[in-house]
Short mmCIF file of C-alpha atoms in Angstrom, two decimals:
data_model
loop_
_atom_site.label_atom_id
_atom_site.label_comp_id
_atom_site.label_asym_id
_atom_site.label_seq_id
_atom_site.Cartn_x
_atom_site.Cartn_y
_atom_site.Cartn_z
CA UNK E 1 5.29 -36.01 -2.23
CA UNK E 2 4.86 -32.61 -0.62
CA UNK E 3 6.91 -29.99 -2.40
CA UNK E 4 8.90 -27.32 -0.58
CA UNK E 5 6.54 -24.72 -2.00
CA UNK E 6 3.52 -26.71 -0.82
CA UNK E 7 4.94 -27.02 2.70
CA UNK E 8 5.60 -23.31 2.82
CA UNK E 9 2.08 -22.55 1.63
CA UNK E 10 0.62 -24.83 4.29
CA UNK E 11 2.61 -23.04 6.99
CA UNK E 12 1.36 -19.67 5.73
CA UNK E 13 -2.21 -21.01 5.83
CA UNK E 14 -1.86 -22.23 9.41
CA UNK E 15 -0.21 -18.99 10.54
CA UNK E 16 -3.13 -17.05 9.06
CA UNK E 17 -5.76 -18.83 11.20
CA UNK E 18 -5.22 -16.53 14.19
CA UNK E 19 -5.54 -13.45 11.97
CA UNK E 20 -8.76 -14.76 10.44
CA UNK E 21 -10.21 -15.46 13.88
CA UNK E 22 -9.32 -11.95 15.08
CA UNK E 23 -11.01 -10.28 12.11
CA UNK E 24 -14.11 -12.46 12.32
CA UNK E 25 -14.38 -11.92 16.09
CA UNK E 26 -13.94 -8.17 15.51
CA UNK E 27 -16.83 -8.14 13.00
CA UNK E 28 -19.25 -10.38 14.94
CA UNK E 29 -18.12 -10.06 18.60
CA UNK E 30 -18.85 -13.76 18.96
CA UNK E 31 -16.33 -16.56 19.33
CA UNK E 32 -18.83 -19.04 17.88
CA UNK E 33 -19.45 -16.90 14.78
CA UNK E 34 -15.73 -16.25 14.35
CA UNK E 35 -15.03 -19.96 14.43
CA UNK E 36 -17.82 -20.53 11.93
CA UNK E 37 -16.29 -18.00 9.53
CA UNK E 38 -12.85 -19.59 9.79
CA UNK E 39 -14.18 -23.13 9.40
CA UNK E 40 -16.08 -22.15 6.26
CA UNK E 41 -13.00 -20.35 4.91
CA UNK E 42 -10.89 -23.49 5.36
CA UNK E 43 -13.67 -25.66 3.93
CA UNK E 44 -13.51 -23.60 0.73
CA UNK E 45 -9.72 -23.96 0.66
CA UNK E 46 -9.94 -27.75 0.86
CA UNK E 47 -12.83 -27.82 -1.65
CA UNK E 48 -10.44 -26.47 -4.29
CA UNK E 49 -8.83 -28.93 -6.64
CA UNK E 50 -5.10 -29.60 -6.46
CA UNK E 51 -4.49 -27.52 -9.59
CA UNK E 52 -6.52 -24.62 -8.19
CA UNK E 53 -4.60 -24.61 -4.92
CA UNK E 54 -1.30 -24.86 -6.77
CA UNK E 55 -2.27 -21.75 -8.74
CA UNK E 56 -2.74 -19.65 -5.59
CA UNK E 57 0.58 -17.87 -5.15
CA UNK E 58 -0.20 -16.44 -1.69
CA UNK E 59 -2.57 -18.66 0.33
CA UNK E 60 -2.89 -16.14 3.19
CA UNK E 61 -4.17 -13.46 0.77
CA UNK E 62 -6.71 -15.93 -0.62
CA UNK E 63 -7.81 -16.97 2.86
CA UNK E 64 -8.22 -13.37 4.08
CA UNK E 65 -10.25 -12.42 1.02
CA UNK E 66 -12.41 -15.54 1.28
CA UNK E 67 -13.08 -14.91 4.98
CA UNK E 68 -14.38 -11.49 3.95
CA UNK E 69 -16.75 -13.12 1.46
CA UNK E 70 -18.05 -15.45 4.20
CA UNK E 71 -18.57 -12.49 6.54
CA UNK E 72 -20.58 -10.71 3.83
CA UNK E 73 -22.81 -13.73 3.36
CA UNK E 74 -23.49 -14.06 7.09
CA UNK E 75 -24.04 -10.33 7.59
CA UNK E 76 -26.51 -10.28 4.70
CA UNK E 77 -28.52 -13.05 6.46
CA UNK E 78 -27.89 -15.76 3.79
CA UNK E 79 -26.23 -19.03 4.97
CA UNK E 80 -22.72 -19.68 3.63
CA UNK E 81 -22.25 -22.25 0.91
CA UNK E 82 -21.60 -25.01 3.45
CA UNK E 83 -25.32 -25.12 4.30
CA UNK E 84 -26.10 -26.31 0.78
CA UNK E 85 -22.98 -28.36 0.32
CA UNK E 86 -21.85 -26.31 -2.65
CA UNK E 87 -19.44 -23.47 -3.23
CA UNK E 88 -20.35 -19.81 -3.39
CA UNK E 89 -19.33 -18.24 -6.69
CA UNK E 90 -17.58 -14.97 -5.96
CA UNK E 91 -14.95 -13.09 -7.95
CA UNK E 92 -11.42 -14.42 -7.72
CA UNK E 93 -9.44 -13.11 -4.72
CA UNK E 94 -6.60 -10.66 -5.12
CA UNK E 95 -3.26 -12.47 -5.36
CA UNK E 96 -0.73 -9.81 -4.36
CA UNK E 97 1.92 -10.24 -1.67
CA UNK E 98 0.98 -8.98 1.82
CA UNK E 99 2.55 -5.58 2.45
CA UNK E 100 5.35 -4.96 4.94
CA UNK E 101 4.48 -3.00 8.09
CA UNK E 102 5.82 0.26 6.61
CA UNK E 103 4.28 -0.46 3.23
CA UNK E 104 0.91 -1.09 4.86
CA UNK E 105 1.16 2.24 6.70
CA UNK E 106 1.92 4.15 3.48
CA UNK E 107 -0.98 2.60 1.59
CA UNK E 108 -3.42 3.23 4.46
CA UNK E 109 -2.39 6.89 4.64
CA UNK E 110 -3.03 7.26 0.91
CA UNK E 111 -6.39 5.58 1.42
CA UNK E 112 -7.22 7.86 4.38
CA UNK E 113 -6.30 11.01 2.45
CA UNK E 114 -8.58 9.98 -0.41
CA UNK E 115 -11.41 9.20 2.05
CA UNK E 116 -11.02 12.52 3.84
CA UNK E 117 -11.06 14.42 0.54
CA UNK E 118 -14.03 12.43 -0.75
CA UNK E 119 -11.95 11.77 -3.86
CA UNK E 120 -13.45 8.70 -5.52
CA UNK E 121 -10.82 8.70 -8.28
CA UNK E 122 -7.99 8.68 -5.74
CA UNK E 123 -9.75 5.88 -3.86
CA UNK E 124 -10.04 3.78 -7.00
CA UNK E 125 -6.34 4.35 -7.64
CA UNK E 126 -5.34 2.82 -4.29
CA UNK E 127 -7.86 -0.04 -4.42
CA UNK E 128 -7.12 -3.38 -6.05
CA UNK E 129 -9.35 -4.08 -9.04
CA UNK E 130 -11.17 -6.80 -7.13
CA UNK E 131 -11.19 -5.14 -3.69
CA UNK E 132 -14.07 -5.79 -1.31
CA UNK E 133 -15.67 -3.97 1.60
CA UNK E 134 -17.24 -5.71 4.62
CA UNK E 135 -19.37 -3.78 7.12
CA UNK E 136 -21.31 -4.84 10.21
CA UNK E 137 -24.04 -2.43 9.08
CA UNK E 138 -24.98 -0.95 12.48
CA UNK E 139 -24.24 2.17 14.49
CA UNK E 140 -24.75 5.90 14.21
CA UNK E 141 -23.48 6.04 10.64
CA UNK E 142 -25.98 3.79 8.89
CA UNK E 143 -25.32 1.73 5.78
CA UNK E 144 -26.98 -1.23 4.17
CA UNK E 145 -25.12 -4.52 4.39
CA UNK E 146 -24.61 -5.84 0.88
CA UNK E 147 -21.90 -7.74 -0.98
CA UNK E 148 -19.62 -5.07 -2.43
CA UNK E 149 -16.79 -6.10 -4.75
CA UNK E 150 -14.67 -4.18 -7.24
CA UNK E 151 -12.77 -0.90 -7.03
CA UNK E 152 -15.60 1.25 -8.39
CA UNK E 153 -18.24 -0.17 -6.05
CA UNK E 154 -15.94 -0.05 -3.01
CA UNK E 155 -14.88 3.53 -3.77
CA UNK E 156 -18.53 4.58 -3.99
CA UNK E 157 -19.45 2.74 -0.78
CA UNK E 158 -16.53 4.17 1.20
CA UNK E 159 -17.01 7.71 -0.15
CA UNK E 160 -20.67 7.69 0.90
CA UNK E 161 -19.85 6.33 4.34
CA UNK E 162 -16.67 8.12 5.37
CA UNK E 163 -16.43 11.34 3.36
CA UNK E 164 -18.20 14.61 4.02
CA UNK E 165 -19.87 13.66 7.32
CA UNK E 166 -20.65 16.90 9.14
CA UNK E 167 -18.72 17.38 12.36
CA UNK E 168 -16.54 14.32 11.90
CA UNK E 169 -12.79 13.81 12.15
CA UNK E 170 -11.03 11.07 10.19
CA UNK E 171 -7.66 9.93 11.56
CA UNK E 172 -5.15 7.12 11.08
CA UNK E 173 -4.51 4.97 14.15
CA UNK E 174 -3.77 1.40 15.25
CA UNK E 175 -6.49 -1.10 14.39
CA UNK E 176 -5.85 -4.81 14.95
CA UNK E 177 -2.13 -4.10 15.34
CA UNK E 178 -1.71 -2.16 12.09
CA UNK E 179 -2.65 1.23 10.69
CA UNK E 180 -6.38 1.71 10.16
CA UNK E 181 -8.92 4.54 10.15
CA UNK E 182 -11.06 5.97 12.94
CA UNK E 183 -14.02 8.28 12.28
CA UNK E 184 -15.06 10.37 15.30
CA UNK E 185 -17.78 12.86 16.18
CA UNK E 186 -17.08 15.07 19.20
CA UNK E 187 -14.34 12.66 20.25
CA UNK E 188 -16.55 9.57 20.09
CA UNK E 189 -15.72 6.90 17.54
CA UNK E 190 -18.58 6.22 15.12
CA UNK E 191 -16.68 3.99 12.69
CA UNK E 192 -13.42 2.05 12.76
CA UNK E 193 -11.86 0.70 9.59
CA UNK E 194 -9.32 -2.11 9.29
CA UNK E 195 -7.55 -2.40 5.96
CA UNK E 196 -5.99 -5.40 4.22
CA UNK E 197 -3.13 -4.49 1.90
CA UNK E 198 -1.22 -6.47 -0.73
CA UNK E 199 1.72 -4.79 -2.40
CA UNK E 200 0.69 -1.16 -2.90
CA UNK E 201 -3.08 -1.78 -3.07
CA UNK E 202 -5.97 -2.08 -0.62
CA UNK E 203 -7.56 -5.49 -1.11
CA UNK E 204 -10.21 -5.43 1.63
CA UNK E 205 -11.85 -2.79 3.83
CA UNK E 206 -13.40 -3.97 7.12
CA UNK E 207 -15.77 -1.40 8.67
CA UNK E 208 -17.10 -1.61 12.22
CA UNK E 209 -20.10 0.59 13.00
CA UNK E 210 -21.64 -1.13 16.05
CA UNK E 211 -21.34 1.45 18.88
CA UNK E 212 -20.94 -1.26 21.51
CA UNK E 213 -17.65 -2.27 19.88
CA UNK E 214 -16.26 1.27 19.43
CA UNK E 215 -15.71 2.43 23.03
CA UNK E 216 -12.01 1.54 22.91
CA UNK E 217 -11.48 4.25 20.26
CA UNK E 218 -13.33 7.09 22.05
CA UNK E 219 -11.26 10.11 23.12
CA UNK E 220 -11.63 11.67 26.54
#
């Protein structure tokens, strides 16, 4: 028999599909790739045992985090686990409750202030222990695409990418319907950052660097 909690979790999972598609499409600019990311994310959900699924307090947080892991695999050029029929072993996803709209805004502003100051300690303080960063790896601000998990590694990655860039301006603005970060040089966006938040912590940082995708955020 389906429990009330199980039914609620299923509804959360279905409601999250649109969000997962939007993030994947934002990273890859391809409907086919976005659908591939979401399909693999759901495959991993259904590959879990009943006890494992029952232990996931917030399915949408698990799904968002797992979609990020799939994006990292595809961006790095290695096929996701589905190609081999097995499961990719990655650290356990963050299990916090998704933040309210206002709570998300407050956390992102803390995150932005730490980025702007280049303060790695302040960044670690706002990041969940098992946070991840996903980047498309292209654009004027170059960075290698690599799986990056954990507050220390993410803080280092983000500090190198967003802090101390000569002639740049870092601002908070709407990204995918919620507060995110935009890095500009002479009014032209060179990086846009979407942020996933649970409770009072950043759980995932999604960085777009491809200049073809950044025109919407240019000024003037």
